[in-house]
Amino acid sequence: MDRLTQIKDWKANLEAARFAGLRVVQRDGRSVEYRTDAEMRQAIADLNREIAAAEGRPPVSTIKFYGSKGL
């Protein structure tokens, strides 16, 4: 299994656990327990950055929002 596929699998398992309300994720005979949902979100964000780097996409660093009064 190549590295990109492995990272995507880890991300899918972590997201499934998070959406199911679980805090313990098991993979390859190892388990990781997250204390908060914020820790899980950060782990998913880290995996997203690794996936983007492996696919050659630039990381998203800033998002700018523009608005108007709609006159």
mmCIF file with all atom_site columns, N, CA, C and O in Angstrom, residues 12-25 36-42 44:
data_model
loop_
_atom_site.group_PDB
_atom_site.id
_atom_site.type_symbol
_atom_site.label_atom_id
_atom_site.label_alt_id
_atom_site.label_comp_id
_atom_site.label_asym_id
_atom_site.label_entity_id
_atom_site.label_seq_id
_atom_site.pdbx_PDB_ins_code
_atom_site.Cartn_x
_atom_site.Cartn_y
_atom_site.Cartn_z
_atom_site.occupancy
_atom_site.B_iso_or_equiv
_atom_site.pdbx_formal_charge
_atom_site.auth_seq_id
_atom_site.auth_comp_id
_atom_site.auth_asym_id
_atom_site.auth_atom_id
_atom_site.pdbx_PDB_model_num
ATOM 1  N N  . ALA A 1 12 ? -9.980  8.558  6.925  1.00 0.00 ? 12 ALA A N  1
ATOM 2  C CA . ALA A 1 12 ? -11.347 8.032  6.877  1.00 0.00 ? 12 ALA A CA 1
ATOM 3  C C  . ALA A 1 12 ? -11.721 7.358  8.196  1.00 0.00 ? 12 ALA A C  1
ATOM 4  O O  . ALA A 1 12 ? -12.834 7.557  8.701  1.00 0.00 ? 12 ALA A O  1
ATOM 5  N N  . ASN A 1 13 ? -10.804 6.586  8.773  1.00 0.00 ? 13 ASN A N  1
ATOM 6  C CA . ASN A 1 13 ? -11.079 5.930  10.061 1.00 0.00 ? 13 ASN A CA 1
ATOM 7  C C  . ASN A 1 13 ? -11.270 6.957  11.170 1.00 0.00 ? 13 ASN A C  1
ATOM 8  O O  . ASN A 1 13 ? -12.161 6.814  12.014 1.00 0.00 ? 13 ASN A O  1
ATOM 9  N N  . LEU A 1 14 ? -10.444 7.983  11.171 1.00 0.00 ? 14 LEU A N  1
ATOM 10 C CA . LEU A 1 14 ? -10.533 9.013  12.200 1.00 0.00 ? 14 LEU A CA 1
ATOM 11 C C  . LEU A 1 14 ? -11.833 9.800  12.071 1.00 0.00 ? 14 LEU A C  1
ATOM 12 O O  . LEU A 1 14 ? -12.511 10.062 13.069 1.00 0.00 ? 14 LEU A O  1
ATOM 13 N N  . GLU A 1 15 ? -12.213 10.141 10.844 1.00 0.00 ? 15 GLU A N  1
ATOM 14 C CA . GLU A 1 15 ? -13.469 10.861 10.639 1.00 0.00 ? 15 GLU A CA 1
ATOM 15 C C  . GLU A 1 15 ? -14.670 10.010 11.034 1.00 0.00 ? 15 GLU A C  1
ATOM 16 O O  . GLU A 1 15 ? -15.610 10.505 11.667 1.00 0.00 ? 15 GLU A O  1
ATOM 17 N N  . ALA A 1 16 ? -14.644 8.736  10.694 1.00 0.00 ? 16 ALA A N  1
ATOM 18 C CA . ALA A 1 16 ? -15.752 7.849  11.059 1.00 0.00 ? 16 ALA A CA 1
ATOM 19 C C  . ALA A 1 16 ? -15.895 7.762  12.573 1.00 0.00 ? 16 ALA A C  1
ATOM 20 O O  . ALA A 1 16 ? -17.007 7.806  13.103 1.00 0.00 ? 16 ALA A O  1
ATOM 21 N N  . ALA A 1 17 ? -14.786 7.649  13.272 1.00 0.00 ? 17 ALA A N  1
ATOM 22 C CA . ALA A 1 17 ? -14.822 7.584  14.735 1.00 0.00 ? 17 ALA A CA 1
ATOM 23 C C  . ALA A 1 17 ? -15.339 8.897  15.312 1.00 0.00 ? 17 ALA A C  1
ATOM 24 O O  . ALA A 1 17 ? -16.170 8.904  16.230 1.00 0.00 ? 17 ALA A O  1
ATOM 25 N N  . ARG A 1 18 ? -14.874 10.009 14.767 1.00 0.00 ? 18 ARG A N  1
ATOM 26 C CA . ARG A 1 18 ? -15.298 11.317 15.278 1.00 0.00 ? 18 ARG A CA 1
ATOM 27 C C  . ARG A 1 18 ? -16.793 11.516 15.105 1.00 0.00 ? 18 ARG A C  1
ATOM 28 O O  . ARG A 1 18 ? -17.488 11.951 16.019 1.00 0.00 ? 18 ARG A O  1
ATOM 29 N N  . PHE A 1 19 ? -17.309 11.192 13.913 1.00 0.00 ? 19 PHE A N  1
ATOM 30 C CA . PHE A 1 19 ? -18.732 11.392 13.653 1.00 0.00 ? 19 PHE A CA 1
ATOM 31 C C  . PHE A 1 19 ? -19.606 10.404 14.424 1.00 0.00 ? 19 PHE A C  1
ATOM 32 O O  . PHE A 1 19 ? -20.780 10.660 14.650 1.00 0.00 ? 19 PHE A O  1
ATOM 33 N N  . ALA A 1 20 ? -19.029 9.293  14.836 1.00 0.00 ? 20 ALA A N  1
ATOM 34 C CA . ALA A 1 20 ? -19.759 8.320  15.649 1.00 0.00 ? 20 ALA A CA 1
ATOM 35 C C  . ALA A 1 20 ? -19.682 8.662  17.138 1.00 0.00 ? 20 ALA A C  1
ATOM 36 O O  . ALA A 1 20 ? -20.294 7.992  17.959 1.00 0.00 ? 20 ALA A O  1
ATOM 37 N N  . GLY A 1 21 ? -18.911 9.700  17.476 1.00 0.00 ? 21 GLY A N  1
ATOM 38 C CA . GLY A 1 21 ? -18.790 10.104 18.870 1.00 0.00 ? 21 GLY A CA 1
ATOM 39 C C  . GLY A 1 21 ? -17.773 9.306  19.660 1.00 0.00 ? 21 GLY A C  1
ATOM 40 O O  . GLY A 1 21 ? -17.758 9.359  20.886 1.00 0.00 ? 21 GLY A O  1
ATOM 41 N N  . LEU A 1 22 ? -16.917 8.565  18.970 1.00 0.00 ? 22 LEU A N  1
ATOM 42 C CA . LEU A 1 22 ? -15.900 7.764  19.646 1.00 0.00 ? 22 LEU A CA 1
ATOM 43 C C  . LEU A 1 22 ? -14.642 8.589  19.850 1.00 0.00 ? 22 LEU A C  1
ATOM 44 O O  . LEU A 1 22 ? -14.341 9.492  19.076 1.00 0.00 ? 22 LEU A O  1
ATOM 45 N N  . ARG A 1 23 ? -13.895 8.268  20.885 1.00 0.00 ? 23 ARG A N  1
ATOM 46 C CA . ARG A 1 23 ? -12.645 8.976  21.170 1.00 0.00 ? 23 ARG A CA 1
ATOM 47 C C  . ARG A 1 23 ? -11.420 8.068  21.031 1.00 0.00 ? 23 ARG A C  1
ATOM 48 O O  . ARG A 1 23 ? -10.306 8.513  21.153 1.00 0.00 ? 23 ARG A O  1
ATOM 49 N N  . VAL A 1 24 ? -11.648 6.785  20.774 1.00 0.00 ? 24 VAL A N  1
ATOM 50 C CA . VAL A 1 24 ? -10.546 5.839  20.620 1.00 0.00 ? 24 VAL A CA 1
ATOM 51 C C  . VAL A 1 24 ? -10.569 5.310  19.193 1.00 0.00 ? 24 VAL A C  1
ATOM 52 O O  . VAL A 1 24 ? -11.603 4.865  18.700 1.00 0.00 ? 24 VAL A O  1
ATOM 53 N N  . VAL A 1 25 ? -9.404  5.378  18.536 1.00 0.00 ? 25 VAL A N  1
ATOM 54 C CA . VAL A 1 25 ? -9.268  4.897  17.165 1.00 0.00 ? 25 VAL A CA 1
ATOM 55 C C  . VAL A 1 25 ? -8.216  3.806  17.158 1.00 0.00 ? 25 VAL A C  1
ATOM 56 O O  . VAL A 1 25 ? -7.134  3.968  17.714 1.00 0.00 ? 25 VAL A O  1
ATOM 57 N N  . THR A 1 36 ? -10.226 15.283 23.444 1.00 0.00 ? 36 THR A N  1
ATOM 58 C CA . THR A 1 36 ? -11.270 16.228 23.049 1.00 0.00 ? 36 THR A CA 1
ATOM 59 C C  . THR A 1 36 ? -11.532 16.132 21.547 1.00 0.00 ? 36 THR A C  1
ATOM 60 O O  . THR A 1 36 ? -10.729 15.594 20.790 1.00 0.00 ? 36 THR A O  1
ATOM 61 N N  . ASP A 1 37 ? -12.646 16.716 21.154 1.00 0.00 ? 37 ASP A N  1
ATOM 62 C CA . ASP A 1 37 ? -12.972 16.782 19.736 1.00 0.00 ? 37 ASP A CA 1
ATOM 63 C C  . ASP A 1 37 ? -11.974 17.685 19.013 1.00 0.00 ? 37 ASP A C  1
ATOM 64 O O  . ASP A 1 37 ? -11.655 17.442 17.849 1.00 0.00 ? 37 ASP A O  1
ATOM 65 N N  . ALA A 1 38 ? -11.472 18.699 19.698 1.00 0.00 ? 38 ALA A N  1
ATOM 66 C CA . ALA A 1 38 ? -10.484 19.596 19.090 1.00 0.00 ? 38 ALA A CA 1
ATOM 67 C C  . ALA A 1 38 ? -9.213  18.838 18.698 1.00 0.00 ? 38 ALA A C  1
ATOM 68 O O  . ALA A 1 38 ? -8.619  19.119 17.656 1.00 0.00 ? 38 ALA A O  1
ATOM 69 N N  . GLU A 1 39 ? -8.811  17.886 19.516 1.00 0.00 ? 39 GLU A N  1
ATOM 70 C CA . GLU A 1 39 ? -7.639  17.070 19.175 1.00 0.00 ? 39 GLU A CA 1
ATOM 71 C C  . GLU A 1 39 ? -7.893  16.246 17.918 1.00 0.00 ? 39 GLU A C  1
ATOM 72 O O  . GLU A 1 39 ? -7.020  16.115 17.064 1.00 0.00 ? 39 GLU A O  1
ATOM 73 N N  . MET A 1 40 ? -9.094  15.723 17.804 1.00 0.00 ? 40 MET A N  1
ATOM 74 C CA . MET A 1 40 ? -9.438  14.936 16.622 1.00 0.00 ? 40 MET A CA 1
ATOM 75 C C  . MET A 1 40 ? -9.482  15.823 15.380 1.00 0.00 ? 40 MET A C  1
ATOM 76 O O  . MET A 1 40 ? -8.979  15.441 14.317 1.00 0.00 ? 40 MET A O  1
ATOM 77 N N  . ARG A 1 41 ? -10.066 17.025 15.504 1.00 0.00 ? 41 ARG A N  1
ATOM 78 C CA . ARG A 1 41 ? -10.101 17.957 14.379 1.00 0.00 ? 41 ARG A CA 1
ATOM 79 C C  . ARG A 1 41 ? -8.690  18.322 13.932 1.00 0.00 ? 41 ARG A C  1
ATOM 80 O O  . ARG A 1 41 ? -8.415  18.399 12.737 1.00 0.00 ? 41 ARG A O  1
ATOM 81 N N  . GLN A 1 42 ? -7.792  18.537 14.895 1.00 0.00 ? 42 GLN A N  1
ATOM 82 C CA . GLN A 1 42 ? -6.415  18.885 14.559 1.00 0.00 ? 42 GLN A CA 1
ATOM 83 C C  . GLN A 1 42 ? -5.716  17.727 13.849 1.00 0.00 ? 42 GLN A C  1
ATOM 84 O O  . GLN A 1 42 ? -4.973  17.935 12.890 1.00 0.00 ? 42 GLN A O  1
ATOM 85 N N  . ILE A 1 44 ? -7.151  15.442 12.004 1.00 0.00 ? 44 ILE A N  1
ATOM 86 C CA . ILE A 1 44 ? -7.714  15.379 10.654 1.00 0.00 ? 44 ILE A CA 1
ATOM 87 C C  . ILE A 1 44 ? -7.116  16.483 9.784  1.00 0.00 ? 44 ILE A C  1
ATOM 88 O O  . ILE A 1 44 ? -6.772  16.253 8.624  1.00 0.00 ? 44 ILE A O  1
#
